[in-house]
Amino acid sequence: MSLKAVLFDFNGVIIKDEPIHEELIKQILIEENLTLKKGELKQVSLDKCDRTILRELLASRGRVVSEDYLTVLLNRKAAMYALEVEKREKLPLYAGLDDLIFQVRSRNLKLGLVSDAIRKEISVVLERAKLAEYFKVIVAGDDIATSKPQPDGYLLAVERLNQEYTDLNLQPCECLVIEDTPAGIQAGKRAGMQVLGVANTYPFHMLQRCCNWTVDYLSDLELERVEKVFLHYESQQSV
């Protein structure tokens, strides 16, 4: 088993944009003639995708809406997010991201991105950050019916990488997932992948319990050591 692909999460791994999402969700609710109680959003949003957050916030106020209506709200939020990103002089990208992408590419490893965020939000950041060319395969929240911790997004990423690179023959066990939340980590594990947790959102000690590797910062990741572990596992299996 050799390492062939590195799959990134988006929010919390590539960009630190939680404050932006909080403000936009508040704005969406105001437009729906609803308000939030103090601290309510943080309590509801922990480890959940935007669709689930909006569904639960609306339901708590007696508003049961269809999935189509939620999609309308999410698309409205994505348009607002794009405007917010475009007007910022500097994006809040995580330190060490450029160097890590360089490491991955220099080792001829494939790059993918798997996120519960919808594609419009992902694309505007990658284009603005000049990273779009590196992520040939993106699985966004609007590509699948489930969200993390379900493994569907990661399994679809393997399928799409094999379609993009026809001689790759990628298997889930040949992927390294980079995640920042328990739900994302669980999704990668359920997909049969090894997972690196970066302590951008949760404390190091919490992630350490459930990951194959844990780092404080992306710049701490020693990709060469990770590759050696993959190769060692392969040699053990062949004995």
Coordinates of C-alpha atoms in Angstrom, one line a residue:
M1 CA 0.0 0.0 0.0
S2 CA 1.7 3.2 -1.2
L3 CA 0.4 6.7 -0.7
K4 CA -1.1 7.9 -4.0
A5 CA -3.5 10.7 -3.1
V6 CA -4.1 13.4 -0.5
L7 CA -7.7 14.6 0.1
F8 CA -8.2 17.9 1.7
D9 CA -11.2 19.1 3.6
F10 CA -12.1 22.8 2.9
N11 CA -13.5 24.9 5.8
G12 CA -11.1 24.6 8.7
V13 CA -8.2 23.1 6.6
I14 CA -7.8 25.4 3.6
I15 CA -9.6 28.5 4.8
K16 CA -10.5 29.9 8.3
D17 CA -13.9 31.3 7.4
E18 CA -16.1 30.4 10.3
P19 CA -16.9 34.0 11.2
I20 CA -18.0 34.7 7.6
H21 CA -20.4 31.7 7.7
E22 CA -21.8 32.7 11.0
E23 CA -22.6 36.2 9.8
L24 CA -24.2 35.0 6.6
I25 CA -26.4 32.4 8.3
K26 CA -27.6 35.2 10.7
Q27 CA -28.4 37.3 7.6
I28 CA -30.3 34.5 6.0
L29 CA -32.4 34.0 9.1
I30 CA -33.1 37.8 9.3
E31 CA -34.3 37.6 5.7
E32 CA -36.6 34.8 6.9
N33 CA -37.9 37.1 9.6
L34 CA -36.1 35.1 12.3
T35 CA -33.5 36.0 14.9
L36 CA -30.9 33.9 16.8
K37 CA -30.5 33.7 20.5
K38 CA -27.1 34.5 22.0
G39 CA -24.7 31.5 21.5
E40 CA -27.4 29.5 19.7
L41 CA -25.6 29.3 16.4
K42 CA -22.4 27.9 17.9
Q43 CA -24.3 25.3 19.8
V44 CA -26.3 24.2 16.7
S45 CA -23.5 24.4 14.1
L46 CA -20.9 22.2 15.9
D47 CA -19.6 19.7 13.3
K48 CA -22.6 20.1 11.0
C49 CA -23.0 21.2 7.4
D50 CA -24.9 24.4 6.4
R51 CA -27.9 22.5 5.2
T52 CA -28.4 20.7 8.5
I53 CA -27.8 23.9 10.5
L54 CA -30.4 25.8 8.6
R55 CA -32.9 22.9 8.7
E56 CA -32.5 22.6 12.5
L57 CA -32.7 26.4 13.2
L58 CA -35.8 26.7 11.1
A59 CA -37.4 23.6 12.6
S60 CA -36.7 25.0 16.1
R61 CA -39.0 27.9 15.2
G62 CA -41.7 25.7 13.7
R63 CA -40.6 26.2 10.2
V64 CA -40.4 22.8 8.4
V65 CA -39.1 23.5 4.9
S66 CA -38.5 21.3 1.8
E67 CA -35.0 20.3 0.6
D68 CA -35.6 22.4 -2.5
Y69 CA -36.2 25.5 -0.3
L70 CA -33.1 24.7 1.7
T71 CA -31.2 24.6 -1.6
V72 CA -32.6 28.1 -2.5
L73 CA -31.3 29.4 0.9
L74 CA -27.9 27.8 0.4
N75 CA -27.5 29.2 -3.0
R76 CA -28.4 32.7 -1.7
K77 CA -25.8 32.2 1.0
A78 CA -23.2 31.1 -1.5
A79 CA -23.8 34.3 -3.6
M80 CA -23.3 36.4 -0.4
Y81 CA -20.2 34.4 0.5
A82 CA -18.7 35.0 -3.0
L83 CA -19.2 38.8 -2.6
E84 CA -17.6 38.7 0.9
V85 CA -14.6 36.8 -0.4
E86 CA -14.1 39.0 -3.4
K87 CA -14.1 42.2 -1.3
R88 CA -11.4 40.9 1.1
E89 CA -7.9 42.1 0.4
K90 CA -6.4 39.0 1.8
L91 CA -8.1 35.6 2.3
P92 CA -7.8 33.9 5.7
L93 CA -6.0 30.9 4.3
Y94 CA -4.2 28.6 6.8
A95 CA -0.4 29.0 7.0
G96 CA 1.6 26.2 5.4
L97 CA -1.0 25.4 2.8
D98 CA 1.1 26.5 -0.2
D99 CA 4.1 24.5 1.0
L100 CA 2.1 21.4 1.7
I101 CA 0.5 21.5 -1.8
F102 CA 4.0 21.9 -3.2
Q103 CA 5.2 18.8 -1.2
V104 CA 2.2 16.7 -2.5
R105 CA 2.8 17.7 -6.1
S106 CA 6.5 17.2 -6.0
R107 CA 6.0 13.6 -4.9
N108 CA 3.6 13.1 -7.9
L109 CA 0.7 12.5 -5.5
K110 CA -2.8 13.3 -6.6
L111 CA -4.8 16.1 -4.9
G112 CA -8.5 16.1 -4.2
L113 CA -10.9 18.1 -2.1
V114 CA -13.9 16.7 -0.2
S115 CA -16.2 19.1 1.6
D116 CA -19.8 19.6 2.8
A117 CA -19.6 23.2 1.5
I118 CA -21.4 23.8 -1.8
R119 CA -19.3 24.1 -4.9
K120 CA -19.9 27.8 -5.5
E121 CA -18.2 28.6 -2.2
I122 CA -15.3 26.3 -2.8
S123 CA -14.7 27.5 -6.3
V124 CA -14.6 31.2 -5.5
V125 CA -11.9 30.7 -2.8
L126 CA -9.8 28.4 -4.9
E127 CA -9.9 30.8 -7.9
R128 CA -9.1 33.8 -5.8
A129 CA -6.3 32.0 -4.0
K130 CA -4.9 30.7 -7.4
L131 CA -5.3 27.1 -6.2
A132 CA -8.0 25.8 -8.6
E133 CA -5.5 24.3 -11.0
Y134 CA -4.2 21.9 -8.4
F135 CA -7.6 20.4 -7.4
K136 CA -8.7 18.6 -10.5
V137 CA -11.2 16.6 -8.4
I138 CA -13.6 18.3 -6.0
V139 CA -16.5 16.6 -4.2
A140 CA -18.8 19.3 -2.8
G141 CA -21.9 19.2 -0.6
D142 CA -24.2 19.6 -3.6
D143 CA -22.7 16.5 -5.3
I144 CA -24.0 14.0 -2.8
A145 CA -27.1 13.4 -0.7
T146 CA -25.2 12.7 2.5
S147 CA -22.8 14.7 4.6
K148 CA -19.9 13.8 6.9
P149 CA -19.5 11.6 9.0
Q150 CA -20.9 9.5 6.1
P151 CA -18.0 8.3 3.9
D152 CA -19.8 8.9 0.5
G153 CA -17.9 12.0 -0.4
Y154 CA -14.5 10.4 0.1
L155 CA -15.5 7.3 -1.8
L156 CA -16.8 9.4 -4.7
A157 CA -13.5 11.3 -4.7
V158 CA -11.6 8.0 -5.3
E159 CA -14.0 7.2 -8.2
R160 CA -13.5 10.6 -9.7
L161 CA -9.7 10.5 -9.3
N162 CA -9.7 7.2 -11.2
Q163 CA -11.7 8.8 -13.9
E164 CA -9.4 11.8 -14.1
Y165 CA -6.2 9.6 -14.1
T166 CA -7.1 6.4 -15.9
D167 CA -3.9 4.6 -15.0
L168 CA -4.0 5.4 -11.3
N169 CA -6.1 2.5 -10.0
L170 CA -6.5 4.3 -6.7
Q171 CA -7.9 2.4 -3.7
P172 CA -9.3 4.1 -0.5
C173 CA -6.4 2.6 1.6
E174 CA -4.0 4.6 -0.6
C175 CA -5.4 7.9 0.4
L176 CA -4.5 10.3 3.2
V177 CA -7.3 12.5 4.4
I178 CA -6.6 15.9 6.0
E179 CA -9.5 16.9 8.4
D180 CA -10.1 19.2 11.3
T181 CA -13.3 17.9 12.9
P182 CA -14.5 14.6 14.4
A183 CA -17.2 14.2 11.7
G184 CA -14.7 14.7 8.9
I185 CA -12.2 12.3 10.5
Q186 CA -14.9 9.7 11.0
A187 CA -15.9 10.1 7.3
G188 CA -12.4 9.4 6.2
K189 CA -12.0 6.4 8.5
R190 CA -15.3 4.9 7.3
A191 CA -14.1 5.2 3.8
G192 CA -11.1 3.0 4.7
M193 CA -8.6 5.9 4.5
Q194 CA -5.9 7.0 6.9
V195 CA -6.5 10.4 8.4
L196 CA -4.4 13.3 9.6
G197 CA -6.0 15.7 12.0
V198 CA -4.9 19.3 12.0
A199 CA -5.8 21.2 15.2
N200 CA -7.3 24.3 13.6
T201 CA -10.7 23.8 15.1
Y202 CA -10.5 21.2 17.9
P203 CA -7.6 20.8 20.4
F204 CA -4.7 18.5 19.5
H205 CA -5.5 16.0 22.3
M206 CA -9.0 15.5 21.1
L207 CA -8.0 14.8 17.5
Q208 CA -5.1 12.6 18.6
R209 CA -7.5 10.0 20.0
C210 CA -9.1 9.3 16.6
C211 CA -6.5 10.0 13.9
N212 CA -3.6 8.2 12.4
W213 CA -1.5 11.4 12.7
T214 CA -2.2 14.7 14.3
V215 CA -0.4 18.1 13.9
D216 CA -0.9 21.6 15.3
Y217 CA -0.3 23.2 11.9
L218 CA -0.2 22.1 8.3
S219 CA 3.5 23.1 8.3
D220 CA 4.2 20.4 10.9
L221 CA 3.2 17.6 8.5
E222 CA 6.2 15.6 7.4
L223 CA 4.9 13.9 4.3
E224 CA 8.0 11.8 3.8
R225 CA 7.3 10.1 7.2
V226 CA 3.7 9.5 6.2
E227 CA 4.8 7.9 3.0
K228 CA 7.2 5.6 4.8
V229 CA 4.4 4.4 7.1
F230 CA 2.3 3.5 4.0
L231 CA 5.2 1.6 2.5
H232 CA 5.9 -0.2 5.8
Y233 CA 2.3 -1.3 6.0
E234 CA 2.5 -2.6 2.4
S235 CA 5.7 -4.6 3.2
Q236 CA 4.1 -6.1 6.3
Q237 CA 1.0 -7.2 4.3
S238 CA 3.2 -8.9 1.7
V239 CA 5.0 -11.0 4.3

